[in-house]
Short mmCIF file of C-alpha atoms in Angstrom, two decimals:
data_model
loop_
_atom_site.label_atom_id
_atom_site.label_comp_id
_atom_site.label_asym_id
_atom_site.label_seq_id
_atom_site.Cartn_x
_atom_site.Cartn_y
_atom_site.Cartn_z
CA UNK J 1 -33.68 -35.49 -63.12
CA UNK J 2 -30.03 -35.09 -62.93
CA UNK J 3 -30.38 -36.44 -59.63
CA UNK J 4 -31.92 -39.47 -60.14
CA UNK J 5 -29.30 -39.97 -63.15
CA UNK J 6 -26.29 -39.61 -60.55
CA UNK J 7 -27.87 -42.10 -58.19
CA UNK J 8 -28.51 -44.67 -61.23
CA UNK J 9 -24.75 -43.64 -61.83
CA UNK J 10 -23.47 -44.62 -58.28
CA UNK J 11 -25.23 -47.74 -58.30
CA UNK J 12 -24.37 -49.24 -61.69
CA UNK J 13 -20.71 -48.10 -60.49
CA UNK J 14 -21.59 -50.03 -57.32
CA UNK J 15 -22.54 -53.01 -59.00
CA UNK J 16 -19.76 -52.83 -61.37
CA UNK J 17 -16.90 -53.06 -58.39
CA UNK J 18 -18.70 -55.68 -56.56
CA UNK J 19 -18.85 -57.81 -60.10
CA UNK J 20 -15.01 -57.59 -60.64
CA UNK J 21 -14.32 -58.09 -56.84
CA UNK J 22 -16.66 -61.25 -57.45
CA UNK J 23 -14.69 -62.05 -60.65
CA UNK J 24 -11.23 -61.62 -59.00
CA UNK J 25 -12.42 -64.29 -55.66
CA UNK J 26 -9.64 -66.97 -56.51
CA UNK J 27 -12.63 -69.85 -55.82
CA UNK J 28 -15.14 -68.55 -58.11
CA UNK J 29 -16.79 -70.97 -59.64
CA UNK J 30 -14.89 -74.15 -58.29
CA UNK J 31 -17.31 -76.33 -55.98
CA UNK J 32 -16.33 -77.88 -52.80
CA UNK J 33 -17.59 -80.61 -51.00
CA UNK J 34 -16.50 -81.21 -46.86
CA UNK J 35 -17.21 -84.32 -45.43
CA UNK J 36 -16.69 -85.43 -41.72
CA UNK J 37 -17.83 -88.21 -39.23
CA UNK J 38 -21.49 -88.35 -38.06
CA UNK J 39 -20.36 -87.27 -34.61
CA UNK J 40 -22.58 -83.98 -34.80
CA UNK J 41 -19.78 -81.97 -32.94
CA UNK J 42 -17.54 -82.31 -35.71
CA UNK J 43 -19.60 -79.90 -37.56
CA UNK J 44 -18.34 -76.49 -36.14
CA UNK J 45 -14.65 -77.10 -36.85
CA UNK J 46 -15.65 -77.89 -40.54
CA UNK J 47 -18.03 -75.30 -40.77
CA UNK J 48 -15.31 -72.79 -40.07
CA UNK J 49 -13.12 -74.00 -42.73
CA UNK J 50 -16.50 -74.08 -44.89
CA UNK J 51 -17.13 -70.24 -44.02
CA UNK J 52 -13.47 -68.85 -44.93
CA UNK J 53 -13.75 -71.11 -48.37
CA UNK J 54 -17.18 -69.20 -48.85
CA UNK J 55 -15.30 -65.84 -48.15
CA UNK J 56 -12.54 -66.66 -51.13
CA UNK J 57 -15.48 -67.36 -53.31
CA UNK J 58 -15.96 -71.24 -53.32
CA UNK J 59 -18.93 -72.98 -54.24
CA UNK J 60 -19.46 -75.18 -50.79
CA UNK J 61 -21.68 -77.95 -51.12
CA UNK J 62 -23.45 -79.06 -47.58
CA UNK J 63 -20.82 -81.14 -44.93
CA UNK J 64 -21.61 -84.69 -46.16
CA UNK J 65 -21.37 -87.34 -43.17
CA UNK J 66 -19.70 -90.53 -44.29
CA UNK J 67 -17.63 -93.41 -41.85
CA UNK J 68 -13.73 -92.24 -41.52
CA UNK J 69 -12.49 -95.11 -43.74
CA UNK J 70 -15.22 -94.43 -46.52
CA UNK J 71 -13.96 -90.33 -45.88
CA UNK J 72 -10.28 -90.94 -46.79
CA UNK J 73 -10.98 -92.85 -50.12
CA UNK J 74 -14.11 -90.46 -51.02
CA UNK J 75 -11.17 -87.54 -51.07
CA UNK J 76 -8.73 -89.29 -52.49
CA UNK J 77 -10.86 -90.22 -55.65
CA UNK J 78 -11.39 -86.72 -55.83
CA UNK J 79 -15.39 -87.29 -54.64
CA UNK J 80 -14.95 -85.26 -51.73
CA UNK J 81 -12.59 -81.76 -50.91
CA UNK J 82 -11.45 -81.91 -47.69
CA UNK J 83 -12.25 -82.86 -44.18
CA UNK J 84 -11.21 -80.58 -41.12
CA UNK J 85 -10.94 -83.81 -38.59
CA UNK J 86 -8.32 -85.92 -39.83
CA UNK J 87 -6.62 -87.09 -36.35
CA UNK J 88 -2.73 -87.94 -35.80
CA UNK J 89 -1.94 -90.39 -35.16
CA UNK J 90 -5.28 -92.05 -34.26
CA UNK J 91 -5.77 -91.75 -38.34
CA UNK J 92 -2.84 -92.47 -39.61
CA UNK J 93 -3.07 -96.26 -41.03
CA UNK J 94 -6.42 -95.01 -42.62
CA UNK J 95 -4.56 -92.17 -44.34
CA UNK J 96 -1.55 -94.46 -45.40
CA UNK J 97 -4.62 -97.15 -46.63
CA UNK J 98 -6.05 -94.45 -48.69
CA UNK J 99 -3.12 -93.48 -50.26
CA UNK J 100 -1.44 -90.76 -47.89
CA UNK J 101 0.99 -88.32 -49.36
CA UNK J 102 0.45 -89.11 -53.30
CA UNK J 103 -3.41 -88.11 -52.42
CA UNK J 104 -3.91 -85.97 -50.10
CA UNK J 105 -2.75 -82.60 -49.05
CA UNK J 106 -2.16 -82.23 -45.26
CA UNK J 107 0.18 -79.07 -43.97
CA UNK J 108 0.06 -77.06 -41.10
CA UNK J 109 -2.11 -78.10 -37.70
CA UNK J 110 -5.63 -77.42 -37.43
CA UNK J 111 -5.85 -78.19 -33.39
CA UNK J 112 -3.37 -79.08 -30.88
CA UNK J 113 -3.25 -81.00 -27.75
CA UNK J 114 -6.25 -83.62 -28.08
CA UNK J 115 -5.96 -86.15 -25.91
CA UNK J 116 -7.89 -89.77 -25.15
CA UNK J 117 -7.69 -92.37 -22.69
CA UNK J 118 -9.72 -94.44 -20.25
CA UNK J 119 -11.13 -92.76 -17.40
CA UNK J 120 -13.06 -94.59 -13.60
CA UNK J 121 -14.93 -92.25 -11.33
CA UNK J 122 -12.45 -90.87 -8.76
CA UNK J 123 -14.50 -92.10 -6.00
CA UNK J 124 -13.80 -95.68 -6.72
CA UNK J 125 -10.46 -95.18 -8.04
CA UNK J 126 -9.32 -93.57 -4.54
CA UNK J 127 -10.80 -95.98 -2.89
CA UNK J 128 -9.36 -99.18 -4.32
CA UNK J 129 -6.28 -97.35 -4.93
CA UNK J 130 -6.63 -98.32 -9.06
CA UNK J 131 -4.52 -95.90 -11.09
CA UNK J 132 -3.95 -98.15 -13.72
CA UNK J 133 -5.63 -100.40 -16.07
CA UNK J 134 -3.52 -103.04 -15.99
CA UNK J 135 -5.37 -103.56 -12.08
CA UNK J 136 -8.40 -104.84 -13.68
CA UNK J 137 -6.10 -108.21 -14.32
CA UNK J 138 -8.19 -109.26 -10.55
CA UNK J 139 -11.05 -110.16 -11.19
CA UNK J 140 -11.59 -108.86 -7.57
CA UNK J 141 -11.37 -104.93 -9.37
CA UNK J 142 -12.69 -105.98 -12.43
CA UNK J 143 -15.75 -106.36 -10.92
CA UNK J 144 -16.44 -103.37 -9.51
CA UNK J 145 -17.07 -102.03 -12.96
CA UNK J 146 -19.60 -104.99 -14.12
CA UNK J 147 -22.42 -103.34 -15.72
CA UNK J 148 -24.50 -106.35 -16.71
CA UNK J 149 -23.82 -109.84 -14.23
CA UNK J 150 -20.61 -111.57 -16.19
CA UNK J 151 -18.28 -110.50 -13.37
CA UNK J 152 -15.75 -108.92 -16.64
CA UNK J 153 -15.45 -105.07 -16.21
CA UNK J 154 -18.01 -103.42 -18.98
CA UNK J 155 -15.82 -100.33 -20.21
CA UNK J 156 -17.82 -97.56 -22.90
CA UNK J 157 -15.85 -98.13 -25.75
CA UNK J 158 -15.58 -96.82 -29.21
CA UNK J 159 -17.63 -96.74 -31.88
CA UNK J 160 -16.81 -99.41 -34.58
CA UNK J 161 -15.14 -97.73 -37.92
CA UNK J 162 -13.65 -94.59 -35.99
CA UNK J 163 -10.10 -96.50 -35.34
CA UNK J 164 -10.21 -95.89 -31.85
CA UNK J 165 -11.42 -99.19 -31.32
CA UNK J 166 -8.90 -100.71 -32.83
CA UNK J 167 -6.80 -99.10 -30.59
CA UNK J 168 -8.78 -100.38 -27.54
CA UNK J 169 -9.30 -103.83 -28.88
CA UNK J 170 -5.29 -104.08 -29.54
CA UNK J 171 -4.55 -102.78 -26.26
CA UNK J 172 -6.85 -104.89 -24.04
CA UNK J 173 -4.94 -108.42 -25.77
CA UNK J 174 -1.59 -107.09 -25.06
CA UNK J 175 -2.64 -105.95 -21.59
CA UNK J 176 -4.13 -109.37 -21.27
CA UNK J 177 -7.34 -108.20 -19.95
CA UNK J 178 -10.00 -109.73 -22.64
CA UNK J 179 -10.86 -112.23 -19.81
CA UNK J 180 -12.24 -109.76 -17.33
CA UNK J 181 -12.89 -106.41 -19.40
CA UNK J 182 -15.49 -106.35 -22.10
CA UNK J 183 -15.14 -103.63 -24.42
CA UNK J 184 -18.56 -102.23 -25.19
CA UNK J 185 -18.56 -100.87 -29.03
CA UNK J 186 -21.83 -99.51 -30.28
CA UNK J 187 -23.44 -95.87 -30.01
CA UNK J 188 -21.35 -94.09 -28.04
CA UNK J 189 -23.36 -91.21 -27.54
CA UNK J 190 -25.76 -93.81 -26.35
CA UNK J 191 -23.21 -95.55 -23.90
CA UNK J 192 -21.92 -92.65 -22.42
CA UNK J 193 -25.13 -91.48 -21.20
CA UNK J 194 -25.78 -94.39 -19.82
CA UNK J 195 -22.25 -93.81 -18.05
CA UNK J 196 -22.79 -90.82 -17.01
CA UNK J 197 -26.53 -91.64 -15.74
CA UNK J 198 -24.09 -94.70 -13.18
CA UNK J 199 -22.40 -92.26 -12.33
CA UNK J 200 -25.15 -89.92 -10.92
CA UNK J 201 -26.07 -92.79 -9.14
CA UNK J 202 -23.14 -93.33 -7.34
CA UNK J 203 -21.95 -96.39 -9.68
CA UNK J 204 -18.37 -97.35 -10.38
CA UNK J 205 -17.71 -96.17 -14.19
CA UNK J 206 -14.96 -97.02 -16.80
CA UNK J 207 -15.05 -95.51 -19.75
CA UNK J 208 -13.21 -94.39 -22.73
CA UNK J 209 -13.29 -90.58 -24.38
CA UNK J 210 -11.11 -87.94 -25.91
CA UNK J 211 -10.91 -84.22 -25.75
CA UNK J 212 -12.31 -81.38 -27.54
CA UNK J 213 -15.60 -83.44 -26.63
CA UNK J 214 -18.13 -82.25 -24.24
CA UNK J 215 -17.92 -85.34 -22.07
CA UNK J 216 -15.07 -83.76 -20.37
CA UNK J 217 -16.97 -80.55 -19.11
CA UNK J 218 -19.97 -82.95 -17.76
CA UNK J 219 -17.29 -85.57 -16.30
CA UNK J 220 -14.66 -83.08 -15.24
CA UNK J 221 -10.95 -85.39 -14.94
CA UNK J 222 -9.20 -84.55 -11.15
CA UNK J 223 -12.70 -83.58 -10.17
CA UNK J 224 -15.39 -86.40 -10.79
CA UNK J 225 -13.40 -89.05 -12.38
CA UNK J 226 -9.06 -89.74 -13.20
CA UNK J 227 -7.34 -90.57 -16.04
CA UNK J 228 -5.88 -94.38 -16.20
CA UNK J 229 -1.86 -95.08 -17.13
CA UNK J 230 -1.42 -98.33 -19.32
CA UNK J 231 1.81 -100.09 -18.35
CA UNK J 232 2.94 -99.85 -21.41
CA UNK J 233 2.39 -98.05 -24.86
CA UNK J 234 0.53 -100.23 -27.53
CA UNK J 235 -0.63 -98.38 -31.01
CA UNK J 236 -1.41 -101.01 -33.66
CA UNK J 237 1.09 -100.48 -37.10
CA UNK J 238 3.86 -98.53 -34.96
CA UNK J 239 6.04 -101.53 -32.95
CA UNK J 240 8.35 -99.15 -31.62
CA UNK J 241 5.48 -96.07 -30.69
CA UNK J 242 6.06 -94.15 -26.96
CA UNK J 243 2.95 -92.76 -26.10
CA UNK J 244 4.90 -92.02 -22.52
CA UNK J 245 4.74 -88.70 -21.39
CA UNK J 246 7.84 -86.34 -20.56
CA UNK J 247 6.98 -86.54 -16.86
CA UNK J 248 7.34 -90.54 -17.60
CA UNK J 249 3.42 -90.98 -17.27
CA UNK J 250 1.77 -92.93 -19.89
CA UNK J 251 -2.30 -92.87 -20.63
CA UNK J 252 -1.70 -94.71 -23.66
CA UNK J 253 -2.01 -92.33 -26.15
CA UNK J 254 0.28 -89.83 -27.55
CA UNK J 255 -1.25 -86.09 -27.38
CA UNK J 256 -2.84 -85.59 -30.86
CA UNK J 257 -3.33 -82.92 -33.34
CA UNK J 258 -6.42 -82.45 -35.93
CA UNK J 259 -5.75 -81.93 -39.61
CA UNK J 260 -7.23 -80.53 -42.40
CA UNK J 261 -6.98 -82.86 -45.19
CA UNK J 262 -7.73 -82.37 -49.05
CA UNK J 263 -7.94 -84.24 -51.93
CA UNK J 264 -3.81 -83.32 -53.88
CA UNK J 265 -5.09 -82.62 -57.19
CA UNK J 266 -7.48 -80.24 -55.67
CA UNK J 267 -5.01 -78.33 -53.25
CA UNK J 268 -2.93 -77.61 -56.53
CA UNK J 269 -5.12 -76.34 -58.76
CA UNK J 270 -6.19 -74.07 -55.68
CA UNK J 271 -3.14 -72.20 -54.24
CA UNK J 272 -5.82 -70.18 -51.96
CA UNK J 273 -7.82 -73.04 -50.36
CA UNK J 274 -4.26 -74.74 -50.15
CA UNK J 275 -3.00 -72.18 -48.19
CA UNK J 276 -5.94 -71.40 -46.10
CA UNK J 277 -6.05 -75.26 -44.79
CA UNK J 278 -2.44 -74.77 -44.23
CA UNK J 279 -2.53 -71.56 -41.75
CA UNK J 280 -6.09 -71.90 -39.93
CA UNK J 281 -5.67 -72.78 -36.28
CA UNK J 282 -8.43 -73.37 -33.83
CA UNK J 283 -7.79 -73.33 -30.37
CA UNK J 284 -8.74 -76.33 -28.47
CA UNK J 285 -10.85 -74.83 -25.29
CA UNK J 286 -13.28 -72.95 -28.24
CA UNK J 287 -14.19 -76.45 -29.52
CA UNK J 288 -14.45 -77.75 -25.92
CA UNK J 289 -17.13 -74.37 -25.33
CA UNK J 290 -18.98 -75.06 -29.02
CA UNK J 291 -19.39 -78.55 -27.92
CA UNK J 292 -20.67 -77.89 -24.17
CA UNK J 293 -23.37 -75.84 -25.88
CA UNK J 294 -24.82 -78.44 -28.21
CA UNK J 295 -24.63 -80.29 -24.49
CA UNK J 296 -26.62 -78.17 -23.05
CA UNK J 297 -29.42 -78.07 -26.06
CA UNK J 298 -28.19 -76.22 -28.55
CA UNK J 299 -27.76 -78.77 -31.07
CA UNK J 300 -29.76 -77.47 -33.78
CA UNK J 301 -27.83 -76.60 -37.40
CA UNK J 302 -28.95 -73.42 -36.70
CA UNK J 303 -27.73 -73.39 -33.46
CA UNK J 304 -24.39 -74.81 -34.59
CA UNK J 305 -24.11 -72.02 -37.72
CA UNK J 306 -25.00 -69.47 -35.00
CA UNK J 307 -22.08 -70.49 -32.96
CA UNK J 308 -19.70 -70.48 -36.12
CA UNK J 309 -20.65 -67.20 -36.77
CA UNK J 310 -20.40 -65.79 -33.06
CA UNK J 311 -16.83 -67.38 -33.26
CA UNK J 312 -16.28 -65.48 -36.84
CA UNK J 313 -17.40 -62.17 -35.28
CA UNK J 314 -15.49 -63.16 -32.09
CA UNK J 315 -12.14 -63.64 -34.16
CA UNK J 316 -12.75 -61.45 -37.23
CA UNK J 317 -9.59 -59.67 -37.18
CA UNK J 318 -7.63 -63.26 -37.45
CA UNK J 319 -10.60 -64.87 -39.59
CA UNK J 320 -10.41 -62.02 -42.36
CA UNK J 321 -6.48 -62.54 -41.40
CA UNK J 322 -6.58 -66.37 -42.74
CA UNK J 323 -8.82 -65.22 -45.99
CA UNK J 324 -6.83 -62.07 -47.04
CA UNK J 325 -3.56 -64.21 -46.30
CA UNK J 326 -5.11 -67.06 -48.58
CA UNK J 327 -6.31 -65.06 -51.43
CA UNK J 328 -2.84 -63.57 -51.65
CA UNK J 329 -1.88 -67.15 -52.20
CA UNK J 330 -3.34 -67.42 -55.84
CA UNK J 331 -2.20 -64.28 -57.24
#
């Protein structure tokens, strides 16, 4: 009997210190809501940032998938939390629209060194000697990249509302190749395997991607196809923007970094989540793996919550790190 009383003992005393560790999680109580694009492989750098919330105590509401544009105001009305993909500077002119600064909170750098460009299979680019896109001017090496009959070069473009194709669109017209390069905008995880399905037949391809993204692993740059310069750097809003390289080579986009971004009001009234968007860091090459996966089948959001969680385990000591470092924040 006395037994049994000590066990009941230990286990209301159990209870007890798991209740006031509960109590003392800085998020308790406060619900969060991500949001990101509906490019699926978006969902493993915000479930990340979903998982440490959780860890701090934070009600998180499913990822809700929502346009960029309609993203950045959702937050900034206070709709939305945060969103673990904002890109700079491909974003930047939808931040600003939305607000910027007076809205949102955006400190530290989520992921480093993403880069985008247009690509041609090295076959045909070694062949013709084309290294950059200012060669499809002739209509001679436009051509060669004529998907449907025009003649005009059909290049895989970007999908309407992400602001890369505003990019595209402003840099074809000051490249002056809208007469022989059509800039396909649609599904682009429809175009591109259609691109990549030319290019297993042997087919010229021009296309348009950025990295972390799978295409890269399946269409490997300096192997199956090469990077194109631009002769000159065009980003719309920034006259005077150098997207040249320091080794004086210019692909027409300046290297980019991902951000978390969260809704001001929020971040302040949350020291910890404030400080845990501001110190997580993913590395580039584990995105590029996650990604390659869901390539290769394992797409599911099981599969993609498995692979969070294999990263978790893989990293704990710097996951439990960003958390312990966080909840220090709000004391």
């Amino acid at each position: 009997m006395r037994m049994t009383n000590l066990w009941a003992l230990a286990a209301l005393t159990t209870l007890a210190s798991a209740s006031s560790f509960a109590a003392d999680l800085p998020g308790k109580g406060v619900t969060v809501t991500p949001i990101q694009s509906t490019i699926s492989e978006e969902t493993f750098q915000t479930q990340l940032v979903s998982k440490a919330l959780e860890k701090l105590g934070y009600d998180v509401q499913p990822i809700r998938e929502v346009d960029y544009n309609v993203g950045y105001t959702t937050i900034a009305a206070g709709d939305a939390t945060f969103t673990a993909v904002n890109w700079s500077p491909l974003h930047d002119e939808m931040y600003k629209a939305a607000g910027g600064d007076k809205v949102f909170y955006r400190e530290g750098t989520y992921v480093n060194g993403a880069a985008q460009g247009y690509l041609i299979d090295k076959k045909t680019a070694e062949k013709y000697h084309i290294t950059n896109i200012e060669q499809l001017k002739d209509p001679k090496i436009a051509k060669l990249f004529d998907t449907n009959g025009d003649g005009k070069a059909d290049l895989t473009g970007c999908t309407p509302g992400w602001g890369c194709e505003a990019a595209l669109n402003a840099q074809l017209k000051a490249y002056d190749l809208e007469k022989t390069v059509t800039h396909n905008q649609g599904n682009y995880s429809a175009m591109i395997a259609d691109t990549i399905t030319r290019y297993k037949e042997g087919k010229p391809i021009f296309y348009y991607t950025w990295t972390p993204y799978w295409v890269s692993d399946v269409l490997v740059p300096g192997k199956d196809v090469l990077w194109m310069q631009v002769p000159f750097s065009v980003v719309p809003g920034d006259k005077n923007a150098d997207t040249a390289l320091p080794n004086g080579k210019n692909y027409g986009f300046k290297v980019s970094t991902m951000h978390i971004v969260a809704n001001k009001k929020f971040a302040e009234a949350n020291p910890a989540a404030a400080k845990l968007f501001a110190i997580m860091q993913l590395p580039l090459k584990d995105i590029n793996a996650q990604n390659s996966a869901m390539h290769a089948g394992k797409s599911s959001e099981a599969d993609i919550a498995s692979q969070t969680d294999g990263w978790i385990k893989a990293h704990q000591e710097t996951f439990d790190g960003w958390v312990k470092e966080a909840a220090a924040a709000a004391k």
